[in-house]
C-alpha cells in the first residue's frame, strides 16, 4: 500500500507534531502512518545516534541539569523540565568545543546525536531527583537522620530505572498511535531541528540562555559567595502591628523564582501572590496578636499544615476529575494492540525480552531493598510496585495531554493507600510514596524523550538506552549533592531551602501515622477551611467555561503560598507578570523568552551548588 501524500508544513518557530512528522493525515490507518514514518521520517539507519561522544556530552550536561533541578526543587518545590534547555546546552557546548579543539570534538553532531545528548541530560536532570526533593526530604524531617548513602543511591537508581521500564509498553499507544502532544518533547525536537539547521531561531535562544545564566549566576555569587548583596530588601511598615519584614514581605535578590514564574504563567503566580497576601498578610498577624504563633516564632511551621491540606485536596480532586483520562490510558494499554501481522516498525521498538529481563531483575531488587532498607513487608512492597505501574500509566497519559507530570498527587495516592494498609508506619508510607514519585517522573520523562526522538526519526531502542544511562548519571550525581546541600533537618524549611514538597509529604505522613487527634484544634480548623477552599476552587475551575478559567485562582498556587515565604511568592508573580507582558508586547519573543527563564533558573542553581561545594572543600 503506497504511503499517503504529505501535507504542507506550516511556517513558524515552534512546529507542531503534525508539521514536524507529517503524520496528521485524515483517514489514514495506523499501518499507513507507520509506513510513512518508517520511509520518510526515520533516520536511525543512516545517522549516528547513540555514540560515545553524544553520551559523554549528555552525561556532562546531566551533572549540571541534575544540580540545577535539585537546587530548584529544594528552593521552590517545583521541578522544571529540562528537555529544551538540554538541547540548547548540548549544541552550544559542542560548538564551543569544536572552536577550541576541532580534533577532539570532531565533526558537528548529527541531529540524532544532538537528540541523544539531550535525552541523557534530561533523564539525569529530571528523572532522578523528584523523590529526593519530596519524599527523602520528608524522611529527614520525620526521622531526623539521612538514609545510608549506599541505600539511597541504589534506591534512587532502581526506582528511576523501573519507571523507564514501566513506560516501554506505553510508547506505541501514546506516542505512535494517539500522537499525544508531549509538549516538552515536541518543543525539544523543534529546538534540535532549528539548532542543527543553524537558522535564525537558534541564535536568539542561545543568547538568552547565556544572558539569563550569567546575570543570575553573578548575582548569586555576589549574594551567597561574597555577601555583598542581601538576600532580600524588606518592605517598610507594619500589618496588624507586626513589621512587614517579620511577615516575610520583601523583594528577594534571587532570580530563580522570577524564571520559574515565567514558566508557570501569570495565573498560577498571581494565585501564589493572592495566597501570600491572605496567609502572610491577614492570617499571620491575627495569629500573632492572639498568641497562637509567637511574633518571633516560625509561622511557616504552622502554615505548612493548612498548606498541605489544600495541596493534597486539590491534587487528589484533580486526579479524580481526570477519571476519563486514566480510563483512556488503561483501555489503550490493554485494548490498543493490533491482532494483525507485526508491522516492520515493531522491529525498531524495545524488544519484549529486554522488558521482561529488566522487570525480572529490577522488581526483586526493589522489593528486597524496600524490605531491608525501609522495613516494608515483601507483599506490601510487591503491591507498591504494581500500584506504581498503574500510577505511572496515569502520569504518562496526563503528561502527554497537559505537559504536567502529576507526581505529587500520585505520591499522595500511594501515601493514602499505605496509610490504610500499614497505619502508623511512617517509614513504609514514605518509602512506597518515593517509589511512585521517582517511577512516575522517570516514565513520563522517557515518553517525553521518545516523543522528541519520534519526531526526529530516532531509533526508539537507542533512546531507551540513553534514558537508562541518564538514570545512572543522575543517581551518581544527585545523591551526593543531596547530602551536601541538606546535611541535617534544620536546612529544610529555612529561608534558603523552604522545601515545600518535603514539608507537605512529611505532614501527610505524620497525620496518617498519628491521626488528626495529634494536631491542635486551631490547626485542625485551619486545615479544614484550607481543604474546603481548595475543593471549591478546583471544582469551580472545572465548572466554568474555558474563557473564564484563566481568571479563577489556582488552588495549587494558593496552597503553595502557605509553604513559601511571601517574598518568594512575590518573585514568582513578578516573573509570571513580566512574561505575560512580554508575550503581549512582542509575541515573537516566546521562544527566546522561555530560554531566558531557563537561564535564570540554571544560573542561580549552578552557582548556588558551586558555592556549597567550594565551602565544603575549602
Coordinates of C-alpha atoms in Angstrom, one line a residue:
X1 CA 0.0 0.0 0.0
X2 CA 1.6 3.3 -1.0
X3 CA 2.3 5.9 1.7
X4 CA -0.1 8.7 1.9
X5 CA 0.9 12.1 0.4
X6 CA 2.4 14.5 2.9
X7 CA 0.7 17.7 3.9
X8 CA 2.3 21.1 3.6
X9 CA 4.4 22.1 6.5
X10 CA 3.2 25.4 8.1
X11 CA 5.7 28.1 8.9
X12 CA 6.6 29.0 12.5
X13 CA 9.4 28.8 15.0
X14 CA 7.8 26.0 17.1
X15 CA 6.4 23.4 14.7
X16 CA 3.6 21.2 15.9
X17 CA 3.6 17.4 16.0
X18 CA 1.9 17.3 12.6
X19 CA 4.2 19.8 10.9
X20 CA 7.3 18.0 12.2
X21 CA 6.4 14.5 11.2
X22 CA 3.7 15.0 8.5
X23 CA 1.7 12.2 10.3
X24 CA -1.6 14.1 10.7
X25 CA -3.3 12.5 7.7
X26 CA -7.1 12.3 7.8
X27 CA -8.4 8.9 7.1
X28 CA -5.0 7.1 7.2
X29 CA -4.8 3.8 9.0
X30 CA -2.2 3.2 11.7
X31 CA -0.3 0.9 9.2
X32 CA -0.1 3.7 6.7
X33 CA 1.1 6.2 9.3
X34 CA 3.8 3.7 10.5
X35 CA 4.8 3.1 6.9
X36 CA 5.2 6.8 6.2
X37 CA 7.2 7.4 9.3
X38 CA 9.5 4.4 8.5
X39 CA 10.0 5.5 4.9
X40 CA 10.2 9.3 5.2
X41 CA 11.0 10.3 8.8
X42 CA 13.2 7.5 10.3
X43 CA 16.9 8.3 10.1
X44 CA 18.3 5.8 12.6
X45 CA 19.9 3.6 9.8
X46 CA 21.8 6.5 8.2
X47 CA 22.7 8.9 11.0
X48 CA 24.8 8.2 14.1
X49 CA 22.8 8.4 17.3
X50 CA 24.0 6.6 20.5
X51 CA 27.7 7.4 20.1
X52 CA 30.3 7.7 22.8
X53 CA 30.7 11.5 22.4
X54 CA 26.9 12.1 22.4
X55 CA 26.6 10.1 25.7
X56 CA 29.6 11.8 27.2
X57 CA 28.3 15.2 26.3
X58 CA 24.8 14.3 27.7
X59 CA 26.4 12.9 30.9
X60 CA 28.4 16.1 31.4
X61 CA 25.4 18.3 30.9
X62 CA 23.3 15.9 33.1
X63 CA 25.5 16.8 36.0
X64 CA 24.6 20.4 35.5
X65 CA 20.8 19.9 34.9
X66 CA 20.7 17.5 37.9
X67 CA 22.3 20.0 40.2
X68 CA 20.0 22.8 38.9
X69 CA 16.8 20.9 39.4
X70 CA 17.7 19.6 42.8
X71 CA 18.5 23.1 44.0
X72 CA 15.4 24.5 42.4
X73 CA 13.2 21.7 43.9
X74 CA 14.5 22.4 47.4
X75 CA 14.1 26.1 47.0
X76 CA 10.8 26.4 45.2
X77 CA 9.2 22.9 45.3
X78 CA 8.8 22.9 41.5
X79 CA 10.6 20.6 39.1
X80 CA 11.2 22.2 35.8
X81 CA 11.5 20.1 32.6
X82 CA 15.0 20.4 31.1
X83 CA 14.4 18.9 27.6
X84 CA 14.7 22.2 25.7
X85 CA 17.5 23.6 27.9
X86 CA 19.5 20.3 27.5
X87 CA 19.2 20.5 23.7
X88 CA 20.4 24.1 23.7
X89 CA 23.3 23.4 26.1
X90 CA 24.3 20.3 24.0
X91 CA 24.5 22.3 20.8
X92 CA 26.3 25.3 22.4
X93 CA 28.8 23.1 24.3
X94 CA 29.8 21.0 21.4
X95 CA 30.0 24.1 19.2
X96 CA 32.4 25.7 21.7
X97 CA 34.5 22.5 21.9
X98 CA 34.8 22.5 18.1
X99 CA 36.1 26.0 18.2
X100 CA 38.6 25.3 20.9
X101 CA 39.8 21.9 19.7
X102 CA 38.4 20.7 16.4
X103 CA 40.3 17.4 16.5
X104 CA 39.0 16.4 19.9
X105 CA 35.4 17.5 19.2
X106 CA 35.3 16.0 15.7
X107 CA 32.6 16.7 13.1
X108 CA 29.4 18.5 14.0
X109 CA 26.9 16.5 15.9
X110 CA 24.3 14.7 13.8
X111 CA 20.7 15.6 14.5
X112 CA 20.2 12.3 16.3
X113 CA 23.4 12.7 18.3
X114 CA 22.1 16.0 19.5
X115 CA 18.8 14.3 20.5
X116 CA 20.8 11.5 22.3
X117 CA 22.8 14.0 24.3
X118 CA 19.5 15.8 25.2
X119 CA 18.0 12.5 26.3
X120 CA 20.8 11.6 28.6
X121 CA 21.0 15.1 30.1
X122 CA 17.2 15.4 30.5
X123 CA 17.0 11.9 32.1
X124 CA 19.7 12.8 34.6
X125 CA 18.3 16.2 35.4
X126 CA 14.6 15.3 35.7
X127 CA 14.0 11.6 36.4
X128 CA 16.2 11.0 39.4
X129 CA 15.7 13.9 41.9
X130 CA 12.0 14.1 42.4
X131 CA 11.8 11.7 45.3
X132 CA 14.8 13.3 47.0
X133 CA 13.2 16.7 46.9
X134 CA 9.9 15.5 48.3
X135 CA 10.0 12.0 49.9
X136 CA 13.6 11.8 51.1
X137 CA 13.4 15.4 52.4
X138 CA 10.2 14.3 54.3
X139 CA 12.2 11.2 55.6
X140 CA 14.8 13.5 57.0
X141 CA 12.2 15.8 58.6
X142 CA 10.3 12.9 60.3
X143 CA 13.2 10.6 61.3
X144 CA 15.9 13.3 61.9
X145 CA 18.5 11.4 60.0
X146 CA 19.6 10.5 56.5
X147 CA 19.5 7.1 55.0
X148 CA 22.8 5.4 54.4
X149 CA 24.4 6.6 51.2
X150 CA 24.6 3.2 49.5
X151 CA 20.9 2.5 50.3
X152 CA 19.8 5.9 48.9
X153 CA 21.9 5.6 45.8
X154 CA 20.6 2.1 45.0
X155 CA 17.0 3.1 45.8
X156 CA 17.2 6.2 43.5
X157 CA 18.6 4.3 40.6
X158 CA 16.3 1.3 40.9
X159 CA 13.2 3.4 41.0
X160 CA 14.3 5.6 38.1
X161 CA 15.1 2.5 36.0
X162 CA 11.9 0.8 37.0
X163 CA 10.0 3.9 35.8
X164 CA 11.8 3.7 32.4
X165 CA 10.7 0.1 32.1
X166 CA 7.1 0.9 33.1
X167 CA 6.9 3.4 30.2
X168 CA 8.1 1.0 27.5
X169 CA 4.8 -0.8 26.8
X170 CA 3.1 2.6 26.6
X171 CA 5.2 4.1 23.8
X172 CA 3.4 2.6 20.8
X173 CA 0.0 3.6 22.1
X174 CA 0.6 7.1 23.4
X175 CA 3.3 8.3 21.0
X176 CA 2.7 6.4 17.8
X177 CA -1.0 5.7 17.7
X178 CA -2.6 8.5 19.6
X179 CA 0.2 11.0 18.9
X180 CA -0.3 12.8 22.2
X181 CA 1.4 16.2 22.2
X182 CA 4.0 15.8 25.0
X183 CA 4.7 19.5 24.5
X184 CA 8.2 19.5 26.1
X185 CA 9.2 16.7 23.8
X186 CA 7.8 18.4 20.7
X187 CA 9.5 21.7 21.7
X188 CA 12.8 19.8 22.2
X189 CA 12.5 18.3 18.8
X190 CA 11.7 21.7 17.2
X191 CA 14.7 23.2 19.1
X192 CA 17.0 20.5 17.9
X193 CA 16.0 20.9 14.3
X194 CA 16.5 24.7 14.5
X195 CA 19.9 24.3 16.1
X196 CA 21.0 21.7 13.7
X197 CA 19.9 23.8 10.7
X198 CA 21.7 26.8 12.2
X199 CA 18.7 29.0 11.3
X200 CA 17.9 32.4 12.7
X201 CA 15.9 30.8 15.5
X202 CA 18.9 29.3 17.2
X203 CA 20.9 32.4 17.8
X204 CA 18.4 34.4 20.0
X205 CA 17.6 31.3 22.1
X206 CA 21.3 30.6 22.9
X207 CA 22.0 34.2 23.7
X208 CA 19.0 34.5 26.0
X209 CA 20.1 31.3 27.8
X210 CA 23.6 32.7 28.3
X211 CA 22.4 36.1 29.4
X212 CA 19.9 34.7 31.9
X213 CA 22.5 32.3 33.3
X214 CA 25.2 35.0 33.5
X215 CA 23.1 37.6 35.3
X216 CA 21.6 35.1 37.8
X217 CA 24.9 33.5 38.4
X218 CA 26.7 36.7 39.1
X219 CA 24.0 37.9 41.4
X220 CA 24.1 34.6 43.3
X221 CA 27.8 34.8 43.6
X222 CA 27.7 38.3 44.9
X223 CA 25.0 37.4 47.5
X224 CA 25.8 33.9 48.6
X225 CA 29.5 33.8 47.8
X226 CA 30.8 37.2 48.9
X227 CA 28.0 38.6 51.0
X228 CA 27.9 41.8 49.0
X229 CA 24.1 41.7 48.3
X230 CA 21.5 41.0 51.0
X231 CA 19.2 38.0 50.5
X232 CA 16.2 40.4 50.3
X233 CA 15.2 44.0 50.8
X234 CA 12.5 44.2 53.4
X235 CA 9.4 46.4 52.8
X236 CA 8.9 49.1 55.5
X237 CA 5.7 49.4 57.5
X238 CA 3.5 47.1 59.6
X239 CA 0.4 44.9 59.3
X240 CA -1.7 44.4 62.4
X241 CA 1.2 45.7 64.5
X242 CA 3.7 43.2 63.0
X243 CA 6.6 44.5 60.9
X244 CA 6.3 43.5 57.2
X245 CA 9.8 42.3 57.4
X246 CA 8.8 39.8 60.1
X247 CA 5.9 38.6 57.9
X248 CA 8.3 37.9 55.0
X249 CA 7.2 40.7 52.7
X250 CA 10.4 41.7 50.9
X251 CA 12.0 41.8 47.5
X252 CA 14.3 38.9 47.0
X253 CA 17.5 39.3 45.1
X254 CA 17.4 35.8 43.8
X255 CA 16.2 35.4 40.2
X256 CA 15.3 31.7 40.3
X257 CA 11.7 32.4 41.4
X258 CA 11.4 35.0 38.6
X259 CA 12.5 32.5 36.0
X260 CA 10.2 29.9 37.5
X261 CA 7.3 32.3 37.4
X262 CA 7.8 32.9 33.7
X263 CA 7.5 29.2 33.1
X264 CA 4.5 28.7 35.4
X265 CA 2.5 31.6 33.9
X266 CA 0.6 34.5 35.3
X267 CA -2.5 32.6 36.6
X268 CA -0.6 30.3 39.0
X269 CA 1.8 33.0 40.1
X270 CA -0.9 35.6 40.7
X271 CA -2.7 32.9 42.8
X272 CA 0.5 32.5 44.8
X273 CA 0.6 36.2 45.4
X274 CA -3.0 36.2 46.4
X275 CA -2.4 33.4 48.8
X276 CA 0.6 35.2 50.3
X277 CA -1.4 38.3 50.9
X278 CA -4.2 36.3 52.6
X279 CA -2.0 33.9 54.6
X280 CA 1.0 36.1 55.5
X281 CA -0.8 39.4 55.4
X282 CA -4.1 38.6 57.1
X283 CA -3.9 35.3 58.9
X284 CA -0.3 35.6 60.3
X285 CA -0.8 39.0 62.1
X286 CA -4.0 37.8 63.7
X287 CA -2.5 34.6 64.9
X288 CA 0.5 36.5 66.3
X289 CA -1.8 39.0 68.0
X290 CA -3.8 36.2 69.6
X291 CA -0.6 34.5 70.8
X292 CA -1.2 31.3 68.7
X293 CA 2.1 31.9 67.0
X294 CA 4.9 34.0 68.7
X295 CA 5.9 37.2 66.9
X296 CA 9.4 35.9 66.7
X297 CA 8.3 32.3 66.1
X298 CA 8.2 30.2 62.9
X299 CA 4.9 31.0 61.1
X300 CA 5.7 28.7 58.2
X301 CA 5.9 25.7 60.6
X302 CA 2.2 26.5 61.4
X303 CA 1.1 27.3 57.9
X304 CA 2.5 24.1 56.4
X305 CA -0.4 22.2 57.8
X306 CA -3.2 24.1 56.1
X307 CA -1.0 24.3 53.0
X308 CA -0.5 20.5 52.9
X309 CA -4.3 20.1 53.3
X310 CA -5.0 22.5 50.4
X311 CA -2.4 20.9 48.1
X312 CA -3.4 17.4 48.9
X313 CA -7.2 18.1 48.4
X314 CA -6.6 19.9 45.2
X315 CA -4.2 17.3 43.8
X316 CA -6.5 14.3 44.7
X317 CA -9.6 16.1 43.4
X318 CA -7.9 16.9 40.1
X319 CA -6.8 13.3 40.0
X320 CA -10.4 12.1 40.5
X321 CA -11.7 14.6 37.9
X322 CA -9.4 13.1 35.3
X323 CA -11.0 9.7 35.5
X324 CA -11.7 9.8 31.8
X325 CA -8.0 10.4 31.1
X326 CA -6.7 7.5 33.1
X327 CA -9.6 5.4 31.8
X328 CA -8.4 6.0 28.3
X329 CA -4.9 5.1 29.4
X330 CA -6.0 1.7 30.8
X331 CA -8.0 1.0 27.7
X332 CA -5.1 2.0 25.5
X333 CA -2.7 -0.3 27.3
X334 CA -4.8 -3.5 27.1
X335 CA -7.0 -2.8 24.2
X336 CA -4.8 -0.9 21.7
X337 CA -2.7 -3.8 20.4
X338 CA -3.5 -5.0 16.8
X339 CA -4.1 -8.6 16.0
X340 CA -2.7 -8.2 12.5
X341 CA 0.8 -9.3 11.5
X342 CA 3.5 -7.1 13.1
X343 CA 4.5 -4.0 11.1
X344 CA 8.2 -3.6 10.2
X345 CA 8.3 -0.6 12.6
X346 CA 7.9 -3.1 15.5
X347 CA 11.5 -4.3 14.9
X348 CA 12.8 -0.9 16.0
X349 CA 10.9 -0.9 19.3
X350 CA 12.4 -2.0 22.6
X351 CA 12.3 -5.9 22.5
X352 CA 9.9 -7.6 24.8
X353 CA 12.7 -9.8 26.1
X354 CA 14.5 -6.7 27.3
X355 CA 11.5 -5.6 29.1
X356 CA 10.9 -9.0 30.7
X357 CA 14.5 -9.3 31.7
X358 CA 14.6 -5.9 33.2
X359 CA 11.4 -6.5 35.2
X360 CA 12.7 -9.8 36.5
X361 CA 15.9 -8.1 37.7
X362 CA 14.6 -4.7 39.0
X363 CA 11.4 -5.9 40.7
X364 CA 13.0 -8.3 43.1
X365 CA 15.9 -5.9 43.7
X366 CA 13.4 -3.1 44.5
X367 CA 11.3 -5.3 46.8
X368 CA 14.4 -6.6 48.6
X369 CA 15.8 -3.1 49.2
X370 CA 12.4 -1.9 50.4
X371 CA 12.4 -4.7 52.9
X372 CA 16.0 -4.3 54.1
X373 CA 16.3 -0.5 53.9
X374 CA 12.8 0.6 54.8
X375 CA 11.2 -2.3 56.7
X376 CA 8.4 -2.6 54.1
X377 CA 6.9 -6.1 54.2
X378 CA 7.5 -8.1 51.0
X379 CA 3.8 -8.4 50.0
X380 CA 3.3 -4.7 50.5
X381 CA 6.4 -3.9 48.5
X382 CA 5.2 -6.0 45.6
X383 CA 1.9 -4.3 45.8
X384 CA 3.6 -0.9 45.8
X385 CA 5.5 -1.9 42.5
X386 CA 2.2 -2.9 40.9
X387 CA 0.4 0.2 42.1
X388 CA 3.2 2.4 40.9
X389 CA 2.9 0.8 37.4
X390 CA -0.7 1.8 37.2
X391 CA 0.0 5.3 38.5
X392 CA 2.9 5.6 36.0
X393 CA 0.4 4.9 33.3
X394 CA -1.7 7.7 34.5
X395 CA 1.3 10.0 34.8
X396 CA 2.4 9.3 31.2
X397 CA -1.2 10.0 29.9
X398 CA -1.6 13.2 31.8
X399 CA 1.9 14.4 30.8
X400 CA 1.2 13.6 27.2
X401 CA -2.0 15.6 27.2
X402 CA -1.1 18.5 29.5
X403 CA 2.7 18.5 29.8
X404 CA 2.4 18.4 33.6
X405 CA 3.5 15.3 35.4
X406 CA 1.2 14.9 38.5
X407 CA 3.8 13.1 40.6
X408 CA 2.8 14.9 43.8
X409 CA -0.8 13.8 43.6
X410 CA 0.2 10.2 42.6
X411 CA 2.6 10.0 45.5
X412 CA -0.2 11.1 47.9
X413 CA -2.4 8.4 46.4
X414 CA 0.2 5.9 47.5
X415 CA 0.6 7.6 50.9
X416 CA -3.2 7.3 51.5
X417 CA -3.2 3.7 50.3
X418 CA -0.5 2.7 52.7
X419 CA -1.9 4.8 55.5
X420 CA -4.8 2.3 55.4
X421 CA -2.7 -0.8 54.8
X422 CA 0.1 -0.1 57.2
X423 CA -1.4 2.6 59.6
X424 CA 1.2 4.3 61.8
X425 CA 4.2 3.0 59.7
X426 CA 5.8 6.3 58.6
X427 CA 8.8 4.6 57.0
X428 CA 6.7 2.3 54.8
X429 CA 4.5 5.2 54.0
X430 CA 7.4 7.4 52.7
X431 CA 9.2 4.5 51.0
X432 CA 6.2 3.5 48.9
X433 CA 5.4 7.1 48.1
X434 CA 9.1 7.5 47.0
X435 CA 8.7 4.5 44.7
X436 CA 5.7 6.1 43.0
X437 CA 7.2 9.6 42.7
X438 CA 10.5 8.5 41.2
X439 CA 9.0 5.9 38.9
X440 CA 6.2 8.3 37.7
X441 CA 8.6 11.1 36.9
X442 CA 11.0 8.8 35.1
X443 CA 8.4 7.1 33.0
X444 CA 6.9 10.4 31.9
X445 CA 10.4 11.7 31.1
X446 CA 11.1 8.7 28.9
X447 CA 7.9 9.2 26.9
X448 CA 8.7 12.9 26.5
X449 CA 12.2 11.9 25.1
X450 CA 10.7 9.2 23.0
X451 CA 8.3 11.8 21.6
X452 CA 11.2 14.0 20.6
X453 CA 13.0 11.1 19.1
X454 CA 9.9 10.0 17.2
X455 CA 9.7 13.5 15.7
X456 CA 13.4 13.5 14.8
X457 CA 13.3 10.0 13.3
X458 CA 15.5 8.4 16.0
X459 CA 15.7 4.7 16.8
X460 CA 13.5 4.1 19.9
X461 CA 15.8 1.4 21.3
X462 CA 18.7 3.8 21.4
X463 CA 16.5 6.5 23.1
X464 CA 15.6 3.9 25.7
X465 CA 19.3 3.0 26.3
X466 CA 20.2 6.7 26.5
X467 CA 17.5 7.2 29.1
X468 CA 18.8 4.4 31.3
X469 CA 22.3 5.8 31.0
X470 CA 20.9 9.2 32.2
X471 CA 19.4 7.4 35.2
X472 CA 22.8 6.1 36.1
X473 CA 24.4 9.5 35.8
X474 CA 21.6 11.2 37.7
X475 CA 21.7 8.8 40.6
X476 CA 25.5 9.1 40.9
X477 CA 25.3 12.8 41.0
X478 CA 22.1 13.7 42.7
X479 CA 22.5 11.6 45.9
X480 CA 25.9 13.1 47.0
X481 CA 24.6 16.5 46.1
X482 CA 21.5 16.0 48.2
X483 CA 23.7 15.1 51.2
X484 CA 25.8 18.1 50.6
X485 CA 23.0 20.6 50.2
X486 CA 20.9 19.1 53.0
X487 CA 23.3 17.9 55.8
X488 CA 20.6 17.9 58.5
X489 CA 16.9 18.6 59.0
X490 CA 17.4 22.2 60.0
X491 CA 18.2 23.2 56.4
X492 CA 14.8 22.2 55.2
X493 CA 12.1 24.8 55.9
X494 CA 14.8 27.5 56.2
X495 CA 14.9 30.7 54.2
X496 CA 17.4 29.2 51.8
X497 CA 15.5 26.0 51.2
X498 CA 11.8 26.2 52.1
X499 CA 11.4 22.7 50.6
X500 CA 7.6 22.8 50.3
X501 CA 7.3 19.4 48.7
X502 CA 9.1 17.8 51.6
X503 CA 7.1 19.6 54.2
X504 CA 3.8 18.5 52.5
X505 CA 4.9 14.9 52.2
X506 CA 6.1 14.8 55.8
X507 CA 2.8 16.4 57.0
X508 CA 0.7 13.9 55.3
X509 CA 2.8 11.0 56.7
X510 CA 2.5 12.4 60.2
X511 CA -1.2 12.8 60.0
X512 CA -1.7 9.3 58.6
X513 CA 0.6 7.9 61.3
X514 CA -0.9 9.5 64.3
X515 CA -4.3 10.7 63.2
X516 CA -5.8 14.2 63.4
X517 CA -6.1 13.9 67.2
X518 CA -2.3 14.7 67.5
X519 CA -2.9 18.1 65.7
X520 CA -4.0 21.1 67.8
X521 CA -7.6 22.3 67.4
X522 CA -6.6 25.6 65.7
X523 CA -4.6 23.7 63.1
X524 CA -7.4 21.2 62.5
X525 CA -9.8 24.1 61.9
X526 CA -7.3 25.8 59.6
X527 CA -6.7 22.5 57.7
X528 CA -10.5 22.0 57.2
X529 CA -11.0 25.5 55.9
X530 CA -8.0 25.2 53.6
X531 CA -9.2 21.9 52.2
X532 CA -12.7 23.3 51.7
X533 CA -11.3 26.4 49.9
X534 CA -9.1 24.2 47.7
X535 CA -12.1 22.0 46.8
X536 CA -14.2 25.0 45.9
X537 CA -11.5 26.5 43.7
X538 CA -10.8 23.2 41.9
X539 CA -14.4 22.4 41.3
X540 CA -15.1 26.0 40.3
X541 CA -12.3 25.9 37.7
X542 CA -13.8 22.8 36.1
X543 CA -17.3 24.1 36.1
X544 CA -16.5 27.5 34.5
X545 CA -16.3 28.0 30.7
X546 CA -12.9 27.9 29.1
X547 CA -12.7 31.7 28.7
X548 CA -13.3 32.3 32.4
X549 CA -11.0 29.6 33.8
X550 CA -7.9 31.8 33.4
X551 CA -9.4 34.2 35.9
X552 CA -10.0 31.6 38.5
X553 CA -7.4 31.4 41.3
X554 CA -5.3 28.2 41.2
X555 CA -5.8 26.1 44.3
X556 CA -2.3 24.8 43.9
X557 CA -0.9 28.3 43.7
X558 CA -2.8 29.5 46.7
X559 CA -1.7 26.3 48.6
X560 CA 1.9 26.8 47.8
X561 CA 1.8 30.3 49.4
X562 CA 1.4 28.6 52.7
X563 CA 4.7 26.8 52.3
X564 CA 6.8 29.6 50.8
X565 CA 7.9 33.0 52.2
X566 CA 5.9 35.9 50.9
X567 CA 9.0 37.3 49.3
X568 CA 9.4 34.1 47.1
X569 CA 5.7 34.3 46.1
X570 CA 6.3 37.9 45.0
X571 CA 9.3 36.8 42.9
X572 CA 7.2 34.1 41.2
X573 CA 4.5 36.7 40.4
X574 CA 6.9 39.2 39.0
X575 CA 8.2 36.5 36.7
X576 CA 4.8 35.5 35.6
X577 CA 3.6 39.1 35.1
X578 CA 6.8 40.0 33.1
X579 CA 6.4 37.0 30.9
X580 CA 2.7 37.8 30.2
X581 CA 3.5 41.5 29.3
X582 CA 6.4 40.4 27.1
X583 CA 4.1 38.0 25.2
X584 CA 1.5 40.6 24.6
X585 CA 4.1 43.2 23.6
X586 CA 6.2 41.0 21.3
X587 CA 4.5 37.6 20.6
X588 CA 7.6 36.5 18.6
X589 CA 9.7 36.6 21.8
X590 CA 8.1 33.4 23.2
X591 CA 10.9 31.1 22.2
X592 CA 13.8 33.2 23.4
X593 CA 11.8 34.2 26.5
X594 CA 11.5 30.6 27.6
X595 CA 15.2 30.1 27.4
X596 CA 15.9 33.3 29.2
X597 CA 13.7 32.0 32.1
X598 CA 15.6 28.6 31.9
X599 CA 18.9 30.5 32.1
X600 CA 17.8 32.4 35.2
X601 CA 17.0 29.1 36.9
X602 CA 20.1 27.3 35.7
X603 CA 22.4 30.2 36.5
X604 CA 21.3 30.6 40.2
X605 CA 21.1 26.8 40.7
X606 CA 24.6 26.0 39.3
X607 CA 26.3 28.9 41.1
X608 CA 24.5 28.1 44.3
X609 CA 25.6 24.5 44.2
X610 CA 29.1 25.6 43.3
X611 CA 29.3 27.8 46.4
X612 CA 28.2 24.9 48.6
X613 CA 30.8 22.7 47.0
X614 CA 33.5 25.2 47.4
X615 CA 32.8 25.8 51.1
X616 CA 32.7 22.0 51.7
X617 CA 36.1 21.5 50.1
X618 CA 37.8 24.6 51.4

